[in-house]
Amino acid sequence: MSLIKILNVVGARPQIIKASAISRAIRNHFSQEIDEKIVHTGQHYDKELSDVFFDELEIHLPHYNLGVGSARHGRQTSMMITGIEEVLMKEKPDCVILYGDTNSTLAGALAASKLHFPVVHIEAGLRSFNKSMPEELNRIMSDHASTLLFAPTNAAFKNLISEGFRPENSPPYTIDNPKIYLTGDIMYDNTLFYASLAEKKKLLFLENLNLKKDNYALVTIHRDTNTDDVLRLENILGTLISLGRQNSITLVMPFHPRTVISLKSKLPQLYGELCNLEFVRIIPPVTFLEMILLEKNSRMIITDSGGVQKESHFFKKPCIVLRKETEWIELVRNGTARLVDADPVRLRNDFLYFIEKHEELEYPGFYGNGKTAEFILQEILLMFDK
Ligand code: UD1
Ligand code: UDP
């Protein structure tokens, strides 16, 4: 029997982590049916944003690395399209799997759909309804170039329907007759798997940082709206410093390089203060297992990341979202995530609210049964009559 060949396109940190769920499911359940190849666009290239995940999560090293690096969006995306197109011509996969909403996702969608390779989009249908976000444009365009669309939540599935996707379509599926699914979230699969692995490995990461369970808030910031706007960054960090000090709560900040670059160049004094405060730990980006430990043992999570918002839910931690809106709207409706934008008053009020109420919050299962990757692969095989 000939194997179905899939080509995974990854480029940014969260995509490498997401691809590990698919790789693991292939290894464990579909190695007789599916052959996978990985193309890394090189959007993320620092060791701690890329290589560490291949090592730690035991993913096959990329078969191709396009080495595109950082650049303005148009230039970066066009270099990716050129590189992916060449890989597609050589590999001729049966389908291309894309994850999320980065420039690497969009490049994969354009390159594959124009050469008539079926596109499978994992994390389809998420919308912020804010087209000034690069990710929102990437999502919409990638969804509309896809043949199989896997929506992780009810809200995402409904968004697809309201954009004209028809749940009643029947096979054969094509870009003009796409199939939409309501699945769970492959990141929930990953969290279950790697949380248990992190437990077994007995890492001393928290001890080495001198962190005590439930006595620190985990903070991540990397969205361009926050890193590139000095006033927002100053408001957020200034308010967090005073909250940490007044409430004797440590602030752990594994910052994306873009945040540190911004702080050093635009707010050097604040950066110096943060580095010297005894209750603040600015650290380089951490590995996924370390991140899981940080999330699981925190008192609360404060973030502008999409992935970290959900992980706060997986670990039953309240989450303050440093954005105006979120694609993971069920978290806000559930009352366990609160949108504060970069407003010092809202940040302060919600921080204090969560300190007081965290034991009363509930975290229903919004994100599937932990076997979403297997479901997705099964459906891909069905598309090819396997
Ligand atoms: C990208 C995604 C974002 C995702 C994030 C995950 C887009 C438009 N954005 O944002 O959706 O949430 O990845 O982390 O695709 N840099 C480094 N080292 C690296 C990579 C980047 O220092 O290895 C710095 C560079 O200064 C670069 C900046 O970070 O200009 C931004 O990188 P880029 O890949 O454009 O966007 P992210 O902010 O990482
Ligand atoms: N993450 C990590 N180390 C870090 C910060 C984040 O492993 O130092 C993981 C995090 O647990 C989540 C993913 O990276 O699974 C989220 O990536 P990011 O916040 O960069 O992007 P987003 O999800 O917003 O696209």
Coordinates of N, CA, C and O and ligand atoms in Angstrom, one line a residue, residues 12-14 43-46 49 70-71 73 76 101-104 134-135 138 222-223 256-258 261, ligand 1:
A12 N 7.1 29.4 13.2 CA 7.2 30.1 14.5 C 7.0 29.1 15.6 O 6.4 28.0 15.4
R13 N 7.5 29.5 16.8 CA 7.5 28.6 18.0 C 6.2 27.8 18.2 O 6.3 26.6 18.3
P14 N 5.1 28.4 18.2 CA 3.9 27.6 18.5 C 3.6 26.6 17.5 O 2.9 25.6 17.7
Q43 N 11.1 31.4 9.9 CA 10.6 32.6 10.5 C 11.2 32.8 11.9 O 11.6 33.9 12.3
H44 N 11.2 31.8 12.7 CA 11.9 31.8 14.0 C 13.2 31.0 13.8 O 13.2 30.0 13.3
Y45 N 14.3 31.6 14.3 CA 15.6 31.0 14.0 C 16.5 31.0 15.3 O 17.4 30.2 15.4
D46 N 16.2 31.8 16.3 CA 17.0 31.7 17.6 C 16.8 30.3 18.2 O 15.6 29.8 18.1
L49 N 13.8 29.7 20.3 CA 12.4 29.8 19.7 C 12.2 28.7 18.7 O 11.1 28.6 18.1
S70 N 13.9 37.2 9.8 CA 13.0 38.3 10.0 C 13.1 39.3 8.9 O 14.2 39.6 8.3
A71 N 11.9 39.9 8.5 CA 11.9 41.0 7.5 C 10.5 41.6 7.6 O 9.6 41.1 8.3
H73 N 6.7 42.3 6.5 CA 5.8 41.2 6.3 C 5.8 40.7 4.8 O 5.8 39.5 4.5
Q76 N 9.1 39.0 3.8 CA 9.3 37.7 4.5 C 8.3 36.7 3.9 O 8.7 35.6 3.6
D101 N -1.8 30.9 12.4 CA -2.1 32.1 11.7 C -0.9 33.0 11.5 O -1.0 34.2 11.5
T102 N 0.3 32.4 11.4 CA 1.5 33.3 11.2 C 1.7 33.5 9.7 O 1.0 33.0 8.9
N103 N 2.7 34.3 9.5 CA 3.1 34.5 8.1 C 3.5 33.2 7.4 O 3.3 33.0 6.2
S104 N 4.1 32.3 8.1 CA 4.4 31.0 7.6 C 3.2 30.2 7.1 O 3.1 29.5 6.1
P134 N -1.9 41.3 12.0 CA -1.5 40.5 10.8 C -2.1 39.1 10.9 O -2.4 38.5 9.8
E135 N -2.2 38.6 12.1 CA -2.7 37.2 12.2 C -4.1 37.0 11.7 O -4.5 36.0 11.1
N138 N -4.0 36.7 8.0 CA -3.4 35.4 7.7 C -4.4 34.2 7.9 O -4.5 33.3 7.0
H222 N 4.4 39.4 23.6 CA 5.1 39.4 22.3 C 4.4 40.1 21.2 O 5.0 40.3 20.1
R223 N 3.1 40.4 21.3 CA 2.3 41.0 20.2 C 2.9 42.3 19.8 O 3.2 43.2 20.7
H256 N 9.9 37.0 24.8 CA 10.3 36.9 23.4 C 11.4 37.9 23.1 O 11.4 39.0 23.6
P257 N 12.3 37.5 22.2 CA 13.4 38.5 21.9 C 12.9 39.9 21.5 O 13.5 40.9 21.8
R258 N 11.8 39.9 20.8 CA 11.2 41.2 20.3 C 10.9 42.1 21.4 O 11.1 43.3 21.3
I261 N 14.2 43.4 22.8 CA 14.8 44.4 21.9 C 14.1 45.8 22.1 O 14.8 46.8 22.2
Ligands
UD1_1 C1 5.2 35.6 15.2 C2 3.7 35.5 14.6 C3 2.7 35.6 15.7 C4 3.0 34.5 16.8 C5 4.5 34.5 17.2 C6 4.8 33.3 18.1 C7 3.4 36.6 12.4 C8 2.9 37.8 11.7 N1 3.5 36.7 13.8 O1 5.3 36.8 15.9 O2 1.4 35.4 15.2 O3 2.2 34.7 17.9 O4 5.3 34.5 16.0 O5 5.9 33.5 18.9 O6 3.6 35.6 11.8 N2 13.1 37.7 16.4 C9 14.2 37.2 17.0 N3 14.6 35.9 16.8 C10 13.8 35.0 16.2 C11 12.6 35.5 15.5 C12 12.3 36.8 15.7 O7 14.9 38.0 17.6 O8 14.2 33.8 16.1 C13 12.7 39.1 16.6 C14 13.1 39.9 15.3 O9 13.5 41.2 15.8 C15 11.9 40.0 14.6 C16 10.8 40.1 15.7 O10 11.3 39.2 16.7 O11 11.8 41.2 13.7 C17 9.4 39.6 15.2 O12 9.5 38.3 14.6 P1 8.3 37.7 13.7 O13 8.6 36.3 13.3 O14 8.1 38.7 12.6 O15 7.1 37.9 14.6 P2 6.8 37.4 16.1 O16 6.6 38.6 16.9 O17 7.7 36.4 16.5

